Structure formats: C-alpha cells, structure tokens
C-alpha cells in the first residue's frame, strides 16, 4: 500500500487534485462565511470565496504539486492570471446552476463548477504559472 501511495503522489495531476480538494473545502467555507455570516448575496460571496480558494491553491500547488523555487510574487500573479480564466468558467457554471435551476443546491453547484474547471486550471498552471 505504501508503494501505491508513493506512486500516486509522484503524479502531478493527482497532487493537483489533492490541492484542489483542499481548495474546494476552503471555497465552501469561505462561501458559507461570506453568504451565511456576512450576509452577502451568494453570487457576490462566491467571487470572494473563489479568490480565497485560489490563494490557498497557489500556495499548496507551489510547495506540493509543482515544488517550485521561482519567485513567489511572480508565480502568484501568473497563477491568478491563468486561473482567473478557469474561475470565469467555474463562476459561470455555478451561476447558471443556481439561477437557472430552481432550488439547486448552492454548495453542490460549487462542487460541480470546480470539477468543470479543474483540468483547464491544471494545464495552464503547469505550462504558464509554475513553468515546470
């Protein structure tokens, strides 16, 4: 079992997915905070939660997925830039689900929207943000 786990962790896409999983938890928690505690509209709250999750994901992708030693500030800006395109895909999917389907779960919409944008974000992060 230890060998299997080690082999899985050698795969950047698996590590990216693990970081994405942590980002999804951060995204959901931030959304709940901005929506349920602060009282923002869920569409506005989601913009903020995406940014919080994106910052979390940048950090963990830098140290865990891509093991980068580049300039942190430059990588952060490149990561935000390329993942902003994925965020538009993510946000559009989220917005369509919660506004077009009456009673659709806000939190399930976050999960589905994240899955839609994940591969796109991985490819652009690998090629451009971290230049591995």
PDB file of C-alpha atoms in Angstrom:
ATOM      1  CA  UNK A   1       0.000   0.000   0.000  1.00  0.00           C
ATOM      2  CA  UNK A   2       2.827   2.403   0.813  1.00  0.00           C
ATOM      3  CA  UNK A   3       4.314   1.865  -2.663  1.00  0.00           C
ATOM      4  CA  UNK A   4       0.952   2.586  -4.308  1.00  0.00           C
ATOM      5  CA  UNK A   5       0.550   5.800  -2.327  1.00  0.00           C
ATOM      6  CA  UNK A   6       4.088   6.870  -3.207  1.00  0.00           C
ATOM      7  CA  UNK A   7       3.435   6.199  -6.914  1.00  0.00           C
ATOM      8  CA  UNK A   8       0.197   8.178  -6.823  1.00  0.00           C
ATOM      9  CA  UNK A   9       1.918  11.112  -5.155  1.00  0.00           C
ATOM     10  CA  UNK A  10       4.531  11.182  -7.927  1.00  0.00           C
ATOM     11  CA  UNK A  11       1.796  12.208 -10.361  1.00  0.00           C
ATOM     12  CA  UNK A  12       1.395  15.987 -10.607  1.00  0.00           C
ATOM     13  CA  UNK A  13      -2.253  15.755 -11.635  1.00  0.00           C
ATOM     14  CA  UNK A  14      -3.040  13.638  -8.546  1.00  0.00           C
ATOM     15  CA  UNK A  15      -1.250  16.174  -6.332  1.00  0.00           C
ATOM     16  CA  UNK A  16      -3.072  18.996  -8.139  1.00  0.00           C
ATOM     17  CA  UNK A  17      -6.355  17.218  -7.437  1.00  0.00           C
ATOM     18  CA  UNK A  18      -5.463  16.854  -3.761  1.00  0.00           C
ATOM     19  CA  UNK A  19      -4.686  20.568  -3.552  1.00  0.00           C
ATOM     20  CA  UNK A  20      -7.915  21.240  -5.435  1.00  0.00           C
ATOM     21  CA  UNK A  21      -9.769  19.191  -2.823  1.00  0.00           C
ATOM     22  CA  UNK A  22      -8.352  21.368  -0.069  1.00  0.00           C
ATOM     23  CA  UNK A  23      -9.223  24.426  -2.133  1.00  0.00           C
ATOM     24  CA  UNK A  24     -12.776  23.167  -2.510  1.00  0.00           C
ATOM     25  CA  UNK A  25     -13.101  22.917   1.288  1.00  0.00           C
ATOM     26  CA  UNK A  26     -11.670  26.441   1.636  1.00  0.00           C
ATOM     27  CA  UNK A  27     -14.009  27.676  -1.115  1.00  0.00           C
ATOM     28  CA  UNK A  28     -17.073  26.154   0.554  1.00  0.00           C
ATOM     29  CA  UNK A  29     -16.094  27.504   3.978  1.00  0.00           C
ATOM     30  CA  UNK A  30     -15.415  30.987   2.598  1.00  0.00           C
ATOM     31  CA  UNK A  31     -18.691  30.927   0.669  1.00  0.00           C
ATOM     32  CA  UNK A  32     -20.587  29.913   3.816  1.00  0.00           C
ATOM     33  CA  UNK A  33     -18.872  32.713   5.741  1.00  0.00           C
ATOM     34  CA  UNK A  34     -19.479  35.476   3.203  1.00  0.00           C
ATOM     35  CA  UNK A  35     -23.031  34.295   2.419  1.00  0.00           C
ATOM     36  CA  UNK A  36     -24.388  32.985   5.728  1.00  0.00           C
ATOM     37  CA  UNK A  37     -22.404  35.068   8.246  1.00  0.00           C
ATOM     38  CA  UNK A  38     -21.668  38.326   6.439  1.00  0.00           C
ATOM     39  CA  UNK A  39     -24.969  38.202   4.548  1.00  0.00           C
ATOM     40  CA  UNK A  40     -23.747  38.799   1.009  1.00  0.00           C
ATOM     41  CA  UNK A  41     -25.706  37.577  -1.990  1.00  0.00           C
ATOM     42  CA  UNK A  42     -24.421  34.073  -2.936  1.00  0.00           C
ATOM     43  CA  UNK A  43     -23.240  35.325  -6.343  1.00  0.00           C
ATOM     44  CA  UNK A  44     -21.149  38.080  -4.715  1.00  0.00           C
ATOM     45  CA  UNK A  45     -19.988  35.794  -1.899  1.00  0.00           C
ATOM     46  CA  UNK A  46     -18.759  33.301  -4.491  1.00  0.00           C
ATOM     47  CA  UNK A  47     -16.472  35.866  -6.124  1.00  0.00           C
ATOM     48  CA  UNK A  48     -14.732  36.339  -2.770  1.00  0.00           C
ATOM     49  CA  UNK A  49     -14.649  32.622  -1.965  1.00  0.00           C
ATOM     50  CA  UNK A  50     -13.044  31.850  -5.331  1.00  0.00           C
ATOM     51  CA  UNK A  51     -10.266  34.358  -4.604  1.00  0.00           C
ATOM     52  CA  UNK A  52      -9.671  32.906  -1.126  1.00  0.00           C
ATOM     53  CA  UNK A  53      -9.562  29.367  -2.538  1.00  0.00           C
ATOM     54  CA  UNK A  54      -7.310  30.458  -5.410  1.00  0.00           C
ATOM     55  CA  UNK A  55      -4.803  31.905  -2.946  1.00  0.00           C
ATOM     56  CA  UNK A  56      -4.878  28.678  -0.915  1.00  0.00           C
ATOM     57  CA  UNK A  57      -4.366  26.630  -4.068  1.00  0.00           C
ATOM     58  CA  UNK A  58      -1.496  28.794  -5.274  1.00  0.00           C
ATOM     59  CA  UNK A  59       0.401  28.221  -2.026  1.00  0.00           C
ATOM     60  CA  UNK A  60      -0.121  24.453  -1.919  1.00  0.00           C
ATOM     61  CA  UNK A  61       0.494  23.975  -5.638  1.00  0.00           C
ATOM     62  CA  UNK A  62       3.712  25.936  -5.280  1.00  0.00           C
ATOM     63  CA  UNK A  63       5.090  23.822  -2.430  1.00  0.00           C
ATOM     64  CA  UNK A  64       3.417  20.436  -3.038  1.00  0.00           C
ATOM     65  CA  UNK A  65       2.272  19.956  -6.641  1.00  0.00           C
ATOM     66  CA  UNK A  66       4.955  21.709  -8.663  1.00  0.00           C
ATOM     67  CA  UNK A  67       7.600  22.110  -5.925  1.00  0.00           C
ATOM     68  CA  UNK A  68       8.528  25.438  -7.386  1.00  0.00           C
ATOM     69  CA  UNK A  69      11.507  27.539  -6.431  1.00  0.00           C
ATOM     70  CA  UNK A  70      10.607  30.507  -8.621  1.00  0.00           C
ATOM     71  CA  UNK A  71       9.728  33.995  -7.481  1.00  0.00           C
ATOM     72  CA  UNK A  72       6.666  33.664  -5.212  1.00  0.00           C
ATOM     73  CA  UNK A  73       5.190  37.029  -6.168  1.00  0.00           C
ATOM     74  CA  UNK A  74       5.628  36.442  -9.900  1.00  0.00           C
ATOM     75  CA  UNK A  75       4.163  32.960  -9.609  1.00  0.00           C
ATOM     76  CA  UNK A  76       1.220  34.234  -7.601  1.00  0.00           C
ATOM     77  CA  UNK A  77       0.355  36.813 -10.245  1.00  0.00           C
ATOM     78  CA  UNK A  78       0.759  34.291 -13.091  1.00  0.00           C
ATOM     79  CA  UNK A  79      -1.301  31.730 -11.161  1.00  0.00           C
ATOM     80  CA  UNK A  80      -4.088  34.241 -10.510  1.00  0.00           C
ATOM     81  CA  UNK A  81      -3.983  35.358 -14.141  1.00  0.00           C
ATOM     82  CA  UNK A  82      -4.274  31.885 -15.669  1.00  0.00           C
ATOM     83  CA  UNK A  83      -6.658  30.599 -13.027  1.00  0.00           C
ATOM     84  CA  UNK A  84      -8.875  33.651 -13.480  1.00  0.00           C
ATOM     85  CA  UNK A  85      -9.857  32.193 -16.844  1.00  0.00           C
ATOM     86  CA  UNK A  86     -10.732  28.943 -15.055  1.00  0.00           C
ATOM     87  CA  UNK A  87     -12.515  30.981 -12.391  1.00  0.00           C
ATOM     88  CA  UNK A  88     -14.735  32.540 -15.061  1.00  0.00           C
ATOM     89  CA  UNK A  89     -15.646  29.043 -16.265  1.00  0.00           C
ATOM     90  CA  UNK A  90     -16.186  27.967 -12.653  1.00  0.00           C
ATOM     91  CA  UNK A  91     -18.258  31.019 -11.732  1.00  0.00           C
ATOM     92  CA  UNK A  92     -20.349  30.842 -14.906  1.00  0.00           C
ATOM     93  CA  UNK A  93     -21.173  27.193 -14.263  1.00  0.00           C
ATOM     94  CA  UNK A  94     -22.010  27.980 -10.627  1.00  0.00           C
ATOM     95  CA  UNK A  95     -24.163  30.977 -11.564  1.00  0.00           C
ATOM     96  CA  UNK A  96     -26.038  29.052 -14.258  1.00  0.00           C
ATOM     97  CA  UNK A  97     -26.811  26.182 -11.906  1.00  0.00           C
ATOM     98  CA  UNK A  98     -28.133  28.305  -9.032  1.00  0.00           C
ATOM     99  CA  UNK A  99     -30.060  30.793 -11.160  1.00  0.00           C
ATOM    100  CA  UNK A 100     -31.467  28.579 -13.922  1.00  0.00           C
ATOM    101  CA  UNK A 101     -32.406  25.505 -11.864  1.00  0.00           C
ATOM    102  CA  UNK A 102     -34.886  26.405  -9.174  1.00  0.00           C
ATOM    103  CA  UNK A 103     -33.795  25.135  -5.762  1.00  0.00           C
ATOM    104  CA  UNK A 104     -30.406  23.842  -6.951  1.00  0.00           C
ATOM    105  CA  UNK A 105     -28.019  23.453  -4.015  1.00  0.00           C
ATOM    106  CA  UNK A 106     -25.552  26.332  -3.818  1.00  0.00           C
ATOM    107  CA  UNK A 107     -22.879  24.076  -2.350  1.00  0.00           C
ATOM    108  CA  UNK A 108     -23.387  21.305  -4.929  1.00  0.00           C
ATOM    109  CA  UNK A 109     -23.082  23.980  -7.612  1.00  0.00           C
ATOM    110  CA  UNK A 110     -19.658  24.917  -6.206  1.00  0.00           C
ATOM    111  CA  UNK A 111     -18.511  21.286  -6.350  1.00  0.00           C
ATOM    112  CA  UNK A 112     -19.718  20.722  -9.918  1.00  0.00           C
ATOM    113  CA  UNK A 113     -18.321  24.035 -11.141  1.00  0.00           C
ATOM    114  CA  UNK A 114     -14.944  23.191  -9.607  1.00  0.00           C
ATOM    115  CA  UNK A 115     -14.841  19.855 -11.403  1.00  0.00           C
ATOM    116  CA  UNK A 116     -15.642  21.575 -14.701  1.00  0.00           C
ATOM    117  CA  UNK A 117     -12.698  23.982 -14.412  1.00  0.00           C
ATOM    118  CA  UNK A 118     -10.103  21.702 -12.767  1.00  0.00           C
ATOM    119  CA  UNK A 119      -8.380  20.226 -15.839  1.00  0.00           C
ATOM    120  CA  UNK A 120      -8.217  23.610 -17.528  1.00  0.00           C
ATOM    121  CA  UNK A 121      -6.569  25.125 -14.434  1.00  0.00           C
ATOM    122  CA  UNK A 122      -4.056  22.269 -14.186  1.00  0.00           C
ATOM    123  CA  UNK A 123      -2.854  22.623 -17.767  1.00  0.00           C
ATOM    124  CA  UNK A 124      -2.442  26.401 -17.594  1.00  0.00           C
ATOM    125  CA  UNK A 125      -0.811  26.236 -14.158  1.00  0.00           C
ATOM    126  CA  UNK A 126       1.702  23.640 -15.341  1.00  0.00           C
ATOM    127  CA  UNK A 127       2.537  25.407 -18.600  1.00  0.00           C
ATOM    128  CA  UNK A 128       2.465  29.014 -17.518  1.00  0.00           C
ATOM    129  CA  UNK A 129       2.173  29.721 -13.778  1.00  0.00           C
ATOM    130  CA  UNK A 130       4.853  27.371 -12.477  1.00  0.00           C
ATOM    131  CA  UNK A 131       6.727  26.631 -15.716  1.00  0.00           C
ATOM    132  CA  UNK A 132       7.879  23.204 -14.506  1.00  0.00           C
TER     133      UNK A 132
END
